mmCIF file of C-alpha atoms in Angstrom:
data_model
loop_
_atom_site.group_PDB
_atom_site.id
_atom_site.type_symbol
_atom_site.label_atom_id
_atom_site.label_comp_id
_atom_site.label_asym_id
_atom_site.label_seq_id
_atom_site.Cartn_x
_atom_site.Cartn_y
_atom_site.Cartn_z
ATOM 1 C CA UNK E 2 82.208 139.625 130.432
ATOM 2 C CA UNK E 3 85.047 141.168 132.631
ATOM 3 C CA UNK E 4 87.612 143.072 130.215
ATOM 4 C CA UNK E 5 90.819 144.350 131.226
ATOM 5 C CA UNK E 6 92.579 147.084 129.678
ATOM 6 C CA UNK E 7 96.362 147.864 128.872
ATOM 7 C CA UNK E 8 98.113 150.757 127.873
ATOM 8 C CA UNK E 9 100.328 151.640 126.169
ATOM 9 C CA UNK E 10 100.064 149.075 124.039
ATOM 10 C CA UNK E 11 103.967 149.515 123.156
ATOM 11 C CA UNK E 12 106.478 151.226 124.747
ATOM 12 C CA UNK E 13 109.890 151.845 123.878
ATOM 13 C CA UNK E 14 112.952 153.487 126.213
ATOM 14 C CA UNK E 15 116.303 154.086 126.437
ATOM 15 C CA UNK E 16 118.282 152.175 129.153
ATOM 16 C CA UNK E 17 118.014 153.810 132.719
ATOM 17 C CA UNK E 18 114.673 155.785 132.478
ATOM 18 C CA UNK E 19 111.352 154.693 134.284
ATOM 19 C CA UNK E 20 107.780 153.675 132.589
ATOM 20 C CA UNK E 21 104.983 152.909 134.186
ATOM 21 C CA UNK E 22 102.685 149.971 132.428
ATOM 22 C CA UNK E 23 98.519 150.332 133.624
ATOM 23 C CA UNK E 24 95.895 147.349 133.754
ATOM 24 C CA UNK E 25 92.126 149.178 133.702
ATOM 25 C CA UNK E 26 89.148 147.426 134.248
ATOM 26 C CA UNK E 27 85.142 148.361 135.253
ATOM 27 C CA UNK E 28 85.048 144.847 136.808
ATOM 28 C CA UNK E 29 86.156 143.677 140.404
ATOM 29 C CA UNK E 30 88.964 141.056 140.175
ATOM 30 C CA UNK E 31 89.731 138.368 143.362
ATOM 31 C CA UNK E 32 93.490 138.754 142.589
ATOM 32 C CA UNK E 33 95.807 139.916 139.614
ATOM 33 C CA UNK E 34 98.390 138.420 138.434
ATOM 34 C CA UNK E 35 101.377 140.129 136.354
ATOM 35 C CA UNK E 36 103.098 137.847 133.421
ATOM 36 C CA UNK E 37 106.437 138.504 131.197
ATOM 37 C CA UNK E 38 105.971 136.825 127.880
ATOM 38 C CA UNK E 39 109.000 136.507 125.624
ATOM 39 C CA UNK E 40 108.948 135.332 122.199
ATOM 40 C CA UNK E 41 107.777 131.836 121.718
ATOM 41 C CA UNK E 42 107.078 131.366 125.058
ATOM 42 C CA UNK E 43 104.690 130.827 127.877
ATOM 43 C CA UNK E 44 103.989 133.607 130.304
ATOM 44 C CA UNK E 45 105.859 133.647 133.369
ATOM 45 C CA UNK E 46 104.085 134.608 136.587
ATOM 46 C CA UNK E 47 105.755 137.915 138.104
ATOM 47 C CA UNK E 48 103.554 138.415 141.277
ATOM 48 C CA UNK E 49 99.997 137.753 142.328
ATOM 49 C CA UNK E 50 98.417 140.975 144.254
ATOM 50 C CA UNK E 51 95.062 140.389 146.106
ATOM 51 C CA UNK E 52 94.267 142.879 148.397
ATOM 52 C CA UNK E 53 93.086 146.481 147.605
ATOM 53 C CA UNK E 54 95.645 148.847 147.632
ATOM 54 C CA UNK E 55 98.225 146.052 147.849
ATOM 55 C CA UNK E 56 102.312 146.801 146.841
ATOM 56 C CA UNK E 57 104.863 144.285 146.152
ATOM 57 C CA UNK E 58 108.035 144.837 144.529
ATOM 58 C CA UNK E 59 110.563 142.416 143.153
ATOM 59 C CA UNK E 60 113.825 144.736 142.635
ATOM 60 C CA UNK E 61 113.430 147.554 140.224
ATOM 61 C CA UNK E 62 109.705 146.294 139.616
ATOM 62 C CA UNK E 63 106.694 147.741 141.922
ATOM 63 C CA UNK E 64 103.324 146.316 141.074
ATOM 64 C CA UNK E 65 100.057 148.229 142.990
ATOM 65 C CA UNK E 66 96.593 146.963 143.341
ATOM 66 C CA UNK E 67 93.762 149.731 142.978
ATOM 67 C CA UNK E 68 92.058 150.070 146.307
ATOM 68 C CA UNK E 69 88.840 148.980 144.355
ATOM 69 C CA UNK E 70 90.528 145.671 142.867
ATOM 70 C CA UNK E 71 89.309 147.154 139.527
ATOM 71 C CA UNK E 72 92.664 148.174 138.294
ATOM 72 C CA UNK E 73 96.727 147.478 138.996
ATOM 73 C CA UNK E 74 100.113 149.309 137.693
ATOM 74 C CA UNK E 75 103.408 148.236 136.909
ATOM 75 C CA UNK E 76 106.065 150.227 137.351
ATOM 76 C CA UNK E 77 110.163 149.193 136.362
ATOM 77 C CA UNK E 78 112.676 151.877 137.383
ATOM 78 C CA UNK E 79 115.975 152.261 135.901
ATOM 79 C CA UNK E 80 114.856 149.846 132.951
ATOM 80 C CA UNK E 81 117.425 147.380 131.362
ATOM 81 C CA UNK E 82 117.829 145.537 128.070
ATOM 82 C CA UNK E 83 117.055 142.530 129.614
ATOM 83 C CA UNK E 84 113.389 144.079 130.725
ATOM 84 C CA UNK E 85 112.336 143.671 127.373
ATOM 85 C CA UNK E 86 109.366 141.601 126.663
ATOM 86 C CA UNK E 87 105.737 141.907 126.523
ATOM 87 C CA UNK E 88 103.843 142.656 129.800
ATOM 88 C CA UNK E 89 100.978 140.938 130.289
ATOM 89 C CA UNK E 90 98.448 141.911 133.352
ATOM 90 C CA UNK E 91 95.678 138.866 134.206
ATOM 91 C CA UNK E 92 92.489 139.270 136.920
ATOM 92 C CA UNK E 93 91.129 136.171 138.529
ATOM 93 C CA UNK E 94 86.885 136.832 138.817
ATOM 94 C CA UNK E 95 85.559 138.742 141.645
ATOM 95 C CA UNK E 96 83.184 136.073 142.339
ATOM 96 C CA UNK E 97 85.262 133.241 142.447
ATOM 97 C CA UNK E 98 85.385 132.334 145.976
ATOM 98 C CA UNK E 99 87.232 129.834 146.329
ATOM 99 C CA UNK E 100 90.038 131.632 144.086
ATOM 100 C CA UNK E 101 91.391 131.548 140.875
ATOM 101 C CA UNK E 102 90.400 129.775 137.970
ATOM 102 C CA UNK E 103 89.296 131.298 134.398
ATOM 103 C CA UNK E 104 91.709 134.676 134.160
ATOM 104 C CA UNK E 105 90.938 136.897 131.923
ATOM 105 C CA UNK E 106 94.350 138.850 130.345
ATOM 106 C CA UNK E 107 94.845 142.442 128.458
ATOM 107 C CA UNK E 108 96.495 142.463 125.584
ATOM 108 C CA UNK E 109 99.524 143.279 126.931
ATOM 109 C CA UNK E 110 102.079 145.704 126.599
ATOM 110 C CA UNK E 111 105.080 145.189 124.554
ATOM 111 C CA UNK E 112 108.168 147.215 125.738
ATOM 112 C CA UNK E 113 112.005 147.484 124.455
ATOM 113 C CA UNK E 114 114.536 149.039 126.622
ATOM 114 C CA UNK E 115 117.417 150.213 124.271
ATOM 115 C CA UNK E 116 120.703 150.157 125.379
ATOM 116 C CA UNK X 671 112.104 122.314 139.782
ATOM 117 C CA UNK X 672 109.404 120.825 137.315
ATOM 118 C CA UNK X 673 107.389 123.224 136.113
ATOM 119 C CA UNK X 674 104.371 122.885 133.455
ATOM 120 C CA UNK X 675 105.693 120.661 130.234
ATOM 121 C CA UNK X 676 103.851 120.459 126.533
ATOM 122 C CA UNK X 677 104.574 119.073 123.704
ATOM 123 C CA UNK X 678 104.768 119.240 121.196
ATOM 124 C CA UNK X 679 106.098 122.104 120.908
ATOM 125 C CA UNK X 680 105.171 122.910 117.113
ATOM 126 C CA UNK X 681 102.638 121.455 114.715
ATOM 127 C CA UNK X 682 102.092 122.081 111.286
ATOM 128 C CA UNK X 683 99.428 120.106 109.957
ATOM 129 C CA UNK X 684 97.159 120.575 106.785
ATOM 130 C CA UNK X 685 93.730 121.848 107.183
ATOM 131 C CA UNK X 686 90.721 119.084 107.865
ATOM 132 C CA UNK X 687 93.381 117.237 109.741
ATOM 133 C CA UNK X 688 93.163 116.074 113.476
ATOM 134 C CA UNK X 689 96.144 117.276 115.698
ATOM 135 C CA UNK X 690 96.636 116.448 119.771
ATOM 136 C CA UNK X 691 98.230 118.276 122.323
ATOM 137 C CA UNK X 692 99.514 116.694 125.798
ATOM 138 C CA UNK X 693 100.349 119.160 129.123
ATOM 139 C CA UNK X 694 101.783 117.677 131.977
ATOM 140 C CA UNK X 695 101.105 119.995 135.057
ATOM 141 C CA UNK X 696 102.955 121.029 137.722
ATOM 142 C CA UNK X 697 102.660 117.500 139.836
ATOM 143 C CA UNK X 698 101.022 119.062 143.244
ATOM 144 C CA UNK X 699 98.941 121.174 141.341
ATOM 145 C CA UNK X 700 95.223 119.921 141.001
ATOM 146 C CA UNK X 701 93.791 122.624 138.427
ATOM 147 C CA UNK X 702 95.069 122.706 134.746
ATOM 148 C CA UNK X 703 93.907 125.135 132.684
ATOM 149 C CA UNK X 704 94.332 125.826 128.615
ATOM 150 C CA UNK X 705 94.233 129.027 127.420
ATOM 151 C CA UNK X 706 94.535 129.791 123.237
ATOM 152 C CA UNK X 707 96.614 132.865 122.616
ATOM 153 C CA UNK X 708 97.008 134.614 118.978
ATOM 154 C CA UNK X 709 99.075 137.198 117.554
ATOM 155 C CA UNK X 710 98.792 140.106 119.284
ATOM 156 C CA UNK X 711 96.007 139.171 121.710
ATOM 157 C CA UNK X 712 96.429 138.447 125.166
ATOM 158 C CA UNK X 713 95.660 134.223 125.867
ATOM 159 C CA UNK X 714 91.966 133.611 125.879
ATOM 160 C CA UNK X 715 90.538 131.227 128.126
ATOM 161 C CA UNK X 716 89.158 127.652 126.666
ATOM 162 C CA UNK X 717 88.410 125.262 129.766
ATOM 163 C CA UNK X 718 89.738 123.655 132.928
ATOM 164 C CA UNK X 719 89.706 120.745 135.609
ATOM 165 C CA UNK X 720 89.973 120.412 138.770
ATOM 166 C CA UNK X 721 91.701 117.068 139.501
ATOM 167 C CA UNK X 722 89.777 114.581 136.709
ATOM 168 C CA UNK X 723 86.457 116.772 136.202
ATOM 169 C CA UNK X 724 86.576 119.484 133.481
ATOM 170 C CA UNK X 725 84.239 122.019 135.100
ATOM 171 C CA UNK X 726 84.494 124.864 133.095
ATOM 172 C CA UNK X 727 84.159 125.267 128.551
ATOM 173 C CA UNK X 728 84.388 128.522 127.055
ATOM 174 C CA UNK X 729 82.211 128.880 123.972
ATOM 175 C CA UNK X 730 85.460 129.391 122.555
ATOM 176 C CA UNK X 731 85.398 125.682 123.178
ATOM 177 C CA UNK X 732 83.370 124.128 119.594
ATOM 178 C CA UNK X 733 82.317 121.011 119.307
ATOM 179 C CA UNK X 734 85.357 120.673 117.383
ATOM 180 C CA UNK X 735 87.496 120.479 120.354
ATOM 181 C CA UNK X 736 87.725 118.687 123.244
ATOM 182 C CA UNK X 737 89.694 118.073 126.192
ATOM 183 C CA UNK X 738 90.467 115.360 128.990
ATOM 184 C CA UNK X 739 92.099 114.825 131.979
ATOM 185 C CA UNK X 740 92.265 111.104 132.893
ATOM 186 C CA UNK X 741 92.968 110.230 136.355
ATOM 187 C CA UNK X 742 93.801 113.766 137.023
ATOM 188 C CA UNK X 743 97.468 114.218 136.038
ATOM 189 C CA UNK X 744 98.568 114.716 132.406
ATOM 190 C CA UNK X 745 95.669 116.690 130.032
ATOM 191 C CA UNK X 746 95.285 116.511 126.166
ATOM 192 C CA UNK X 747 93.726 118.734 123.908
ATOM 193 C CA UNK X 748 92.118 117.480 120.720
ATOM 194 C CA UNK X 749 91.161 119.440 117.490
ATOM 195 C CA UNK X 750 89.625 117.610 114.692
ATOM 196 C CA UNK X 751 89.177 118.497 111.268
ATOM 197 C CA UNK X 752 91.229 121.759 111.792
ATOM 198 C CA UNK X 753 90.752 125.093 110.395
ATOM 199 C CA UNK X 754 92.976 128.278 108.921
ATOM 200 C CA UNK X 755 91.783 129.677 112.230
ATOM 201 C CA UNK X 756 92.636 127.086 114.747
ATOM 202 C CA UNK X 757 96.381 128.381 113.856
ATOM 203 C CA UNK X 758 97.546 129.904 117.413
ATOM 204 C CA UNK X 759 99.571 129.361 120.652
ATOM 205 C CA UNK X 760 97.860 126.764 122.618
ATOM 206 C CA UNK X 761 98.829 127.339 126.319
ATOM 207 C CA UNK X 762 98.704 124.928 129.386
ATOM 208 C CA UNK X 763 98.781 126.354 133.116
ATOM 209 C CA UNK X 764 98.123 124.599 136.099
ATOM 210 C CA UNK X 765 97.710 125.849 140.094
ATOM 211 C CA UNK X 766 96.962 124.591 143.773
ATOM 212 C CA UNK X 767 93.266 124.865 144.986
ATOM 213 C CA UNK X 768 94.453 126.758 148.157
ATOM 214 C CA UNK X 769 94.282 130.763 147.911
ATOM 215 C CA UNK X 770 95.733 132.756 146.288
ATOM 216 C CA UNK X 771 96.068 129.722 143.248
ATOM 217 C CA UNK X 772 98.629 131.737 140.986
ATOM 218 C CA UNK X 773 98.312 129.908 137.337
ATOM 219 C CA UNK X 774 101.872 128.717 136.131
ATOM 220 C CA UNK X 775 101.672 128.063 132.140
ATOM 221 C CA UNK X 776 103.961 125.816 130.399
ATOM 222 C CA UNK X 777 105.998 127.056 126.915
ATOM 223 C CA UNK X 778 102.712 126.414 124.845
ATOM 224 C CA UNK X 779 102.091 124.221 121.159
ATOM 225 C CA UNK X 780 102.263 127.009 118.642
ATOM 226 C CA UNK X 781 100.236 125.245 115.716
ATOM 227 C CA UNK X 782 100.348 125.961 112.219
ATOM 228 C CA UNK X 783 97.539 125.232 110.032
ATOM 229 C CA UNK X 784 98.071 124.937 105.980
#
């Protein structure tokens, strides 16, 4: 069974300053995917990272791949109110081949950025 | 834009009762997925198809439950004689088969057992 980890588990921050959200697993993972939950709602796919050591960034967010595909980070700078929302990392099996299928999430990370 | 539509989107319903979900994928996308996500948890994986053949049950999955995908486009999700803990999100997602098959999930059926 391939766990992933997430911490912290909450996270709360004044507008402006910079966190840093980690997804930790002992398993290898074909690709991760990064989700933004809100309340009452699906997940919404932020970005999909699926080489080692892989960066993207969509505007204040940077999102790393661990060069072992075992673990990824997520990382907001100059967080705003309307960051707020539960963070939720997802890995795709290792030994999927031909991609994607049964992810398995963390828990997530629930963060409020006060104004 | 379509993107991944379920409904309903609530369902209380009293315990022993049989309730149905429907998810209507993404249209080019030939894997749908459901996923079962409760309070505080992270969604948990319960079975998908590729095109018309379901090819994957969690044990999550009881006999309880059961899902089809006729003719490969629209899916529903079936509980009968439901239970206090059936009560959770129940989330659809569908993706392409080519790489790197990012899941897109629909708004989920939050159901409510009595």
């Amino acid at each position: 069974t391939q766990l992933l980890e997430q911490s912290p588990q909450f996270l709360s921050i004044q507008e402006g300053e910079n966190l840093t959200v980690y997804c930790n697993s002992s398993s290898v993972f074909s690709s991760l995917q990064w989700y933004r939950q809100e309340p009452g709602e699906g997940p919404v796919l932020l970005v999909t990272v699926v080489t080692g050591g892989e960066v993207k960034k969509l505007k204040r967010l940077t999102f790393q791949f661990g060069d072992a595909r075992k673990d990824s980070s997520l990382h907001i700078t100059a967080a705003q109110p309307g960051d707020t929302g539960l963070y939720l990392c997802a890995g795709a099996p290792g030994n999927s081949g031909a991609g994607s299928y049964q992810l398995t999430f963390g828990k997530g990370t629930k963060l409020s950025v006060i104004p | 834009d379509t993107g991944v539509s379920q409904n309903p989107r609530h369902k209380i319903t009293k315990r022993g009762q049989n309730v149905t979900f429907r998810c209507d994928p993404i249209s080019e996308h030939n894997r749908l997925y459901w996923y079962r996500q409760t309070l505080g948890q992270g969604p948990e994986f319960l079975t998908y198809f590729q095109n018309e053949a379901q090819l994957e049950k969690s044990r999550l999955l009881s006999d309880r439950f059961s899902a089809e995908r006729p003719k490969g486009s629209f899916s529903t999700l079936e509980i009968q004689r439901t239970e206090q803990g059936d009560s959770a999100m129940y989330l659809c997602a569908s993706s392409a088969i080519s790489l790197p098959q990012p899941q897109h999930f629909g708004d989920g059926t939050r159901l409510s057992i009595l």
